[in-house]
Coordinates of C-alpha atoms in Angstrom, one line a residue:
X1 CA 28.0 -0.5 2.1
X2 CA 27.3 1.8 -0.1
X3 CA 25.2 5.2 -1.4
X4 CA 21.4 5.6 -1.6
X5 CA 19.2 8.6 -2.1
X6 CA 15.2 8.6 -2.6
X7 CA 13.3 10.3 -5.2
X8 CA 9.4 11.1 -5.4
X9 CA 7.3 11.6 -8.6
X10 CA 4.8 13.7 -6.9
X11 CA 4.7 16.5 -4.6
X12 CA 4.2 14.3 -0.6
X13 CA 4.3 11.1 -2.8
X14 CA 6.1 7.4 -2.0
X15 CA 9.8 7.6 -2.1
X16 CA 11.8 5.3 -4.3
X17 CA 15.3 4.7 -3.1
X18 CA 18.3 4.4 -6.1
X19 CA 21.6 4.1 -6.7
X20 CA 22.9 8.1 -7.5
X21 CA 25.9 6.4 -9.6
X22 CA 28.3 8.6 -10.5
X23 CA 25.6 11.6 -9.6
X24 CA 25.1 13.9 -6.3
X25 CA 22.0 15.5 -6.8
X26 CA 20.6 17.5 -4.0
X27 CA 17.2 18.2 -2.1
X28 CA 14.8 19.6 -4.5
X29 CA 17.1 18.7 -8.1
X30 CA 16.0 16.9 -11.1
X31 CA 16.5 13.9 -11.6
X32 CA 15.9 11.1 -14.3
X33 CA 14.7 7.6 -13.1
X34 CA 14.9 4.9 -15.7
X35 CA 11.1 3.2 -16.7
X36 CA 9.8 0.6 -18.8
X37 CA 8.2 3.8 -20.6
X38 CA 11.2 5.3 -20.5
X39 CA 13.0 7.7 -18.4
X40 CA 11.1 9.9 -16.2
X41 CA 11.6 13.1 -14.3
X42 CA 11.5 12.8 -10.2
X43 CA 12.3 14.9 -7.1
X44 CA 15.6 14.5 -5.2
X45 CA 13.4 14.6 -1.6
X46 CA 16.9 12.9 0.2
X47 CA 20.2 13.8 -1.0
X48 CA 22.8 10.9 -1.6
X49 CA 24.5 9.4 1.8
X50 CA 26.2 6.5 2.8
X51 CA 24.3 3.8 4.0
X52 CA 25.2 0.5 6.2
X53 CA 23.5 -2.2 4.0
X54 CA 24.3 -3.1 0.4
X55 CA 22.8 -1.3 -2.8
X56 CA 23.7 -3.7 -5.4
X57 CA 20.1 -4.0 -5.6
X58 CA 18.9 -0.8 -5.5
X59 CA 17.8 0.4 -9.4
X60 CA 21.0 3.0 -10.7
X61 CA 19.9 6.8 -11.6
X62 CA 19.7 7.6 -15.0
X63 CA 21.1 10.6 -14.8
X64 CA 20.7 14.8 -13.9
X65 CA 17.4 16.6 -16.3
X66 CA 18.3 18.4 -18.3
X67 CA 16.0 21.4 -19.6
X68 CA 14.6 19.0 -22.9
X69 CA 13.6 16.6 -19.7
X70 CA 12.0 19.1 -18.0
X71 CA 9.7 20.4 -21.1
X72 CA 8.6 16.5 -21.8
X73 CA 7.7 16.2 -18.0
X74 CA 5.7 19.8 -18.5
X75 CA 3.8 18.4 -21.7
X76 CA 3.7 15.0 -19.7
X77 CA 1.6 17.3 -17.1
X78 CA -0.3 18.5 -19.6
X79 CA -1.8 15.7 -21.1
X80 CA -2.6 14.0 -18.2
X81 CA -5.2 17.0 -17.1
X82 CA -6.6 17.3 -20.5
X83 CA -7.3 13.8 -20.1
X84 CA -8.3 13.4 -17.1
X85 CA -10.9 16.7 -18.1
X86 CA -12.1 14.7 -21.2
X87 CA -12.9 11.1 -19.4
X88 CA -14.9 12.7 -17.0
X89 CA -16.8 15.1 -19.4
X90 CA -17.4 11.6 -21.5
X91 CA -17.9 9.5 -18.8
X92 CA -21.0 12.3 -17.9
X93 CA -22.2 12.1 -21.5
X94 CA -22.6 8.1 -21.7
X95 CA -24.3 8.2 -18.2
X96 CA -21.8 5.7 -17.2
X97 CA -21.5 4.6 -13.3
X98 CA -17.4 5.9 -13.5
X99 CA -15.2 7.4 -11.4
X100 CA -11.7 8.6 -12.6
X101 CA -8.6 7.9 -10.1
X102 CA -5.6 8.6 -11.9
X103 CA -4.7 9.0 -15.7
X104 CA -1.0 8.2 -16.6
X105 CA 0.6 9.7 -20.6
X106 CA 3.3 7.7 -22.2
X107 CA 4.2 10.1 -24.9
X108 CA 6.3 7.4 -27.3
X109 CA 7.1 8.4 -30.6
X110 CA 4.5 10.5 -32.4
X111 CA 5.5 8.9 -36.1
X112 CA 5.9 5.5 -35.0
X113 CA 2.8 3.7 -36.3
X114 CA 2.9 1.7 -38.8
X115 CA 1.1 -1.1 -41.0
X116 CA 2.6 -4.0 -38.9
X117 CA 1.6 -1.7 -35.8
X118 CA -1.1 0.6 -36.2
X119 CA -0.3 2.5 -32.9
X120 CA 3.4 2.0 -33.0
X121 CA 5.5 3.1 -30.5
X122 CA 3.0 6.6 -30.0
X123 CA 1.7 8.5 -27.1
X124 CA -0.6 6.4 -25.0
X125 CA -3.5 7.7 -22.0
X126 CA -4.3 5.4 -19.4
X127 CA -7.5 6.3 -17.4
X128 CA -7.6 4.1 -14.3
X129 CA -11.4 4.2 -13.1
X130 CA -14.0 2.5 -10.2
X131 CA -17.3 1.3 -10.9
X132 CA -19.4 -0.7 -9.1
X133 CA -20.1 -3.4 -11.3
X134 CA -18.2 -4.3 -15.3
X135 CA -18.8 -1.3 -17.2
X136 CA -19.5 -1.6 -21.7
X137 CA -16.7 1.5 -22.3
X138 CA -16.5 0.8 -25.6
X139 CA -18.0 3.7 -27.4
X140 CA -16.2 5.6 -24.6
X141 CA -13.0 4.6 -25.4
X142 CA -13.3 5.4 -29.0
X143 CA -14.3 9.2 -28.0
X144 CA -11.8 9.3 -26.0
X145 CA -9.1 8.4 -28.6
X146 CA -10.5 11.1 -31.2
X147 CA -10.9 13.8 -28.6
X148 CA -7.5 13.1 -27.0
X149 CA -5.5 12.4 -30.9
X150 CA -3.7 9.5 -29.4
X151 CA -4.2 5.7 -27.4
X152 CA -6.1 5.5 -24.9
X153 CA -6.4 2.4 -22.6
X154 CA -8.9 2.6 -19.4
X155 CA -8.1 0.1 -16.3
X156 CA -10.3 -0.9 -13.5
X157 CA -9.2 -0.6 -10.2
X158 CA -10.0 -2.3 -7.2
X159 CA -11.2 -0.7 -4.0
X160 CA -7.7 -0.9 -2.5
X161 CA -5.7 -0.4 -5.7
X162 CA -7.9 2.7 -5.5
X163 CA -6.9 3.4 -2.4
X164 CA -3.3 2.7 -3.3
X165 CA -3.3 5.0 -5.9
X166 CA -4.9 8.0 -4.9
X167 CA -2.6 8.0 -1.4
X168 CA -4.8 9.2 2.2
X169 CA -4.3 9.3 5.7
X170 CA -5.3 6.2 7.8
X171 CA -7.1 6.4 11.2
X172 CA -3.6 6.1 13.2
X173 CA -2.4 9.7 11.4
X174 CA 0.2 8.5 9.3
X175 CA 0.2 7.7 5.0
X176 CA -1.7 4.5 4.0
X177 CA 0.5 1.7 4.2
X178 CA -0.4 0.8 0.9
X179 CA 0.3 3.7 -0.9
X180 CA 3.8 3.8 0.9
X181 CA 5.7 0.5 1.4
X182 CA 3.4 -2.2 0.7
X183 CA 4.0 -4.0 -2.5
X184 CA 1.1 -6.9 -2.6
X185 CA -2.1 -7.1 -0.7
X186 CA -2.2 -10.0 2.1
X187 CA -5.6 -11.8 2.7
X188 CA -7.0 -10.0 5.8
X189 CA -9.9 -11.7 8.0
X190 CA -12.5 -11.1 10.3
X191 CA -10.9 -13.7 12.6
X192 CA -7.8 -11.5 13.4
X193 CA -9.6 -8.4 14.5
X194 CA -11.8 -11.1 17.1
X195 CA -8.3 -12.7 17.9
X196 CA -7.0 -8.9 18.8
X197 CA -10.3 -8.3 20.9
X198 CA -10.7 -5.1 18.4
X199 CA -13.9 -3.7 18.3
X200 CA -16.1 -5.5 15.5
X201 CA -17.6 -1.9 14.5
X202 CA -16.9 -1.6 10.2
X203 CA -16.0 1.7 11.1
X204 CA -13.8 1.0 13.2
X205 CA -11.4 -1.6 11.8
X206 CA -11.9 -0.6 7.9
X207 CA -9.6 1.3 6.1
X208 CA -9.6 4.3 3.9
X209 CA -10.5 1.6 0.8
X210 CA -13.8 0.1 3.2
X211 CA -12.5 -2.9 3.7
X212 CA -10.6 -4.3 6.3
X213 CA -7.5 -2.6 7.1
X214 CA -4.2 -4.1 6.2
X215 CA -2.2 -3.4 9.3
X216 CA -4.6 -6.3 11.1
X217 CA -2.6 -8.5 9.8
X218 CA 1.0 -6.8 10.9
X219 CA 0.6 -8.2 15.0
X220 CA -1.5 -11.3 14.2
X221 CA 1.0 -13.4 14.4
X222 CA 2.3 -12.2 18.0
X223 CA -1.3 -12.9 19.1
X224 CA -1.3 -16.3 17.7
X225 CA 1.6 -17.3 19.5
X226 CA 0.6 -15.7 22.9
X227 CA -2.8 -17.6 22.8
X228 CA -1.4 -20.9 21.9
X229 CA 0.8 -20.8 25.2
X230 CA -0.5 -18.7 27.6
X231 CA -3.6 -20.2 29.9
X232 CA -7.3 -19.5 28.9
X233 CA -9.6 -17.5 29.9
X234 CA -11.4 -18.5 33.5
X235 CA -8.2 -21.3 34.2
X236 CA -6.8 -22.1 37.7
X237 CA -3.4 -21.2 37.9
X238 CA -1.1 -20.3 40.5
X239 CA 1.9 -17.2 40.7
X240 CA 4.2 -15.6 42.5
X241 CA 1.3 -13.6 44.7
X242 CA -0.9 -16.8 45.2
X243 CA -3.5 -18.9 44.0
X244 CA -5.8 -17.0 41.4
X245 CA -8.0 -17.3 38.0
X246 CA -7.8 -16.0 34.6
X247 CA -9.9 -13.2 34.3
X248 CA -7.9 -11.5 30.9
X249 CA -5.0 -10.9 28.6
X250 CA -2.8 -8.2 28.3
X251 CA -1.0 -9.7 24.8
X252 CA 1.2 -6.3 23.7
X253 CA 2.2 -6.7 27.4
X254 CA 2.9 -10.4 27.5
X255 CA 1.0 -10.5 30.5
X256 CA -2.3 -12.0 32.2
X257 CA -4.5 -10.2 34.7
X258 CA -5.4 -12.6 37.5
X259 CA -8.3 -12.5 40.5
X260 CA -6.1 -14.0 43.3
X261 CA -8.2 -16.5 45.3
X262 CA -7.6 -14.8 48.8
X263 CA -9.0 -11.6 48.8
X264 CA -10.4 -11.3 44.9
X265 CA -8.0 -8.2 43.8
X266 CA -6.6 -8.3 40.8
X267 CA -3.0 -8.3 39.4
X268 CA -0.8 -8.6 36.3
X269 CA 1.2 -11.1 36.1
X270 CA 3.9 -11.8 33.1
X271 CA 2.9 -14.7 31.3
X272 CA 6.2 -16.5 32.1
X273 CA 5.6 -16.3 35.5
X274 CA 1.9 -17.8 35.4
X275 CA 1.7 -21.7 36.3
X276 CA -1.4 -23.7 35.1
X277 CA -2.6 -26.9 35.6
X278 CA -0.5 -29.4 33.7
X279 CA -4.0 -31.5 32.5
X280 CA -4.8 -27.8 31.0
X281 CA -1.5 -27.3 30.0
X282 CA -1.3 -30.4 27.9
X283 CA -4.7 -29.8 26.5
X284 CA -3.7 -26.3 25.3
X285 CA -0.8 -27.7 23.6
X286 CA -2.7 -30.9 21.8
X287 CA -5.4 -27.8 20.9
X288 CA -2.6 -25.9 19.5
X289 CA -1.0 -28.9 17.3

């Protein structure tokens, strides 16, 4: 047991949760969150409570900003516009096939360089970028680093890191999953969405990156499991209600519609319920192995 509170970089953006320490910020305060760039500047979005589980692994808060904080997160800001302006004025004057996502500023320590290390410890610009093929940025990168007086490093995203990055809204209404809680991207397969008896329409079943969307894989499992017991499509069986045939699944359910034999209406019947043919059954189960 002990006391967690969450903190956003951006305005709507994923919450980290942390240890507040010694500290009790509140909704809407300043905080500092310890980086491997050094500490950054966040928004309390949940104040500190007391929480069931254990937060021995949670990461601790660095601490309150203070108003030097607050003007490095400003020139922070800054940066990151100019060069976000700059990569895409470039970018247009090497007719390159680009597309800027998202430019992060490290600012360092402007007299750091040195012989052993040209760029020292000093400010650094990351452009993350899309293109459809490997991009020769080069020359661009060496404009970049004269227009923008510091480092500049450009990184090619994938189309879901993309996705991941900028944030969006998924077909169900709700933040991208992986822009929120997901941390690595699970192999996702055609198969699944024909296990689920999803429509096979791109549009459809493809997420805000174009590919396949991540939450197939989330109830995959379930569906697996009710296939390898439950009796197949067009099977004799009997239940409580008579004699009848398989004529479909109802998996979120945990059910199966039969035809009953007497008078052909149909009925749903819970899968626990539902009796096959022990020849089927046993060929099911070898299937299944």
């Amino acid at each position: 047991m002990g006391m967690l509170c969450a903190v956003a970089f951006n305005r709507y953006g994923r919450l980290f949760y942390l240890d507040p320490g010694e500290f009790r910020p509140r909704v809407g305060d300043k905080v500092l969150i310890a980086t491997d760039d050094g500490p950054e500047v966040a928004d309390c979005v949940w104040a500190p409570q007391w929480v069931d589980e254990d937060t021995s692994g949670f990461p601790r808060m660095a601490g309150l900003a203070q108003d030097a904080d607050l003007r490095r997160d400003e020139i922070i800001r800054q940066r990151k516009a100019e060069g976000r302006i700059a990569a895409n004025r470039l970018i247009r004057e090497h007719q390159l096939p680009m597309k800027v996502i998202s430019v992060d500023h490290t600012p360092g320590v402007e007299n750091a360089p040195s012989e052993e290390q040209p760029w020292g410890a000093g400010p650094r610009t990351t452009i993350y970028f899309t293109a459809p093929h490997r991009v020769d940025f080069r020359s661009l990168v060496r404009d970049l680093g004269a227009t923008l007086h510091c480092r500049v490093e450009l990184r090619q995203l994938s189309a879901r890191d993309s996705a991941k990055v900028q944030g969006g809204i998924g077909s169900c209404g709700r933040d991208l999953c992986c822009s929120t809680f997901l941390t690595e991207f699970e192999p996702v397969s055609i198969r699944m969405a024909k296990d689920q008896d999803l429509p096979l329409n791109p549009m459809r079943i493809s997420g805000a990156c174009g590919r396949l969307m991540c939450c197939l894989k989330y109830e995959h499992p379930m569906y697996q499991d009710f296939h390898a017991t439950a009796p197949a499509l067009g099977e004799s069986v009997s239940t409580p209600e008579g004699e009848g045939r398989v004529v479909g699944h109802s998996v979120p359910k945990d059910s199966v519609v039969i035809r009953l034999n007497a008078d052909g209406s149909r009925t749903a019947c819970p899968k626990a319920s539902v009796c096959s043919s022990r020849k089927a059954y046993e060929e099911r189960h070898q299937d299944a192995q």
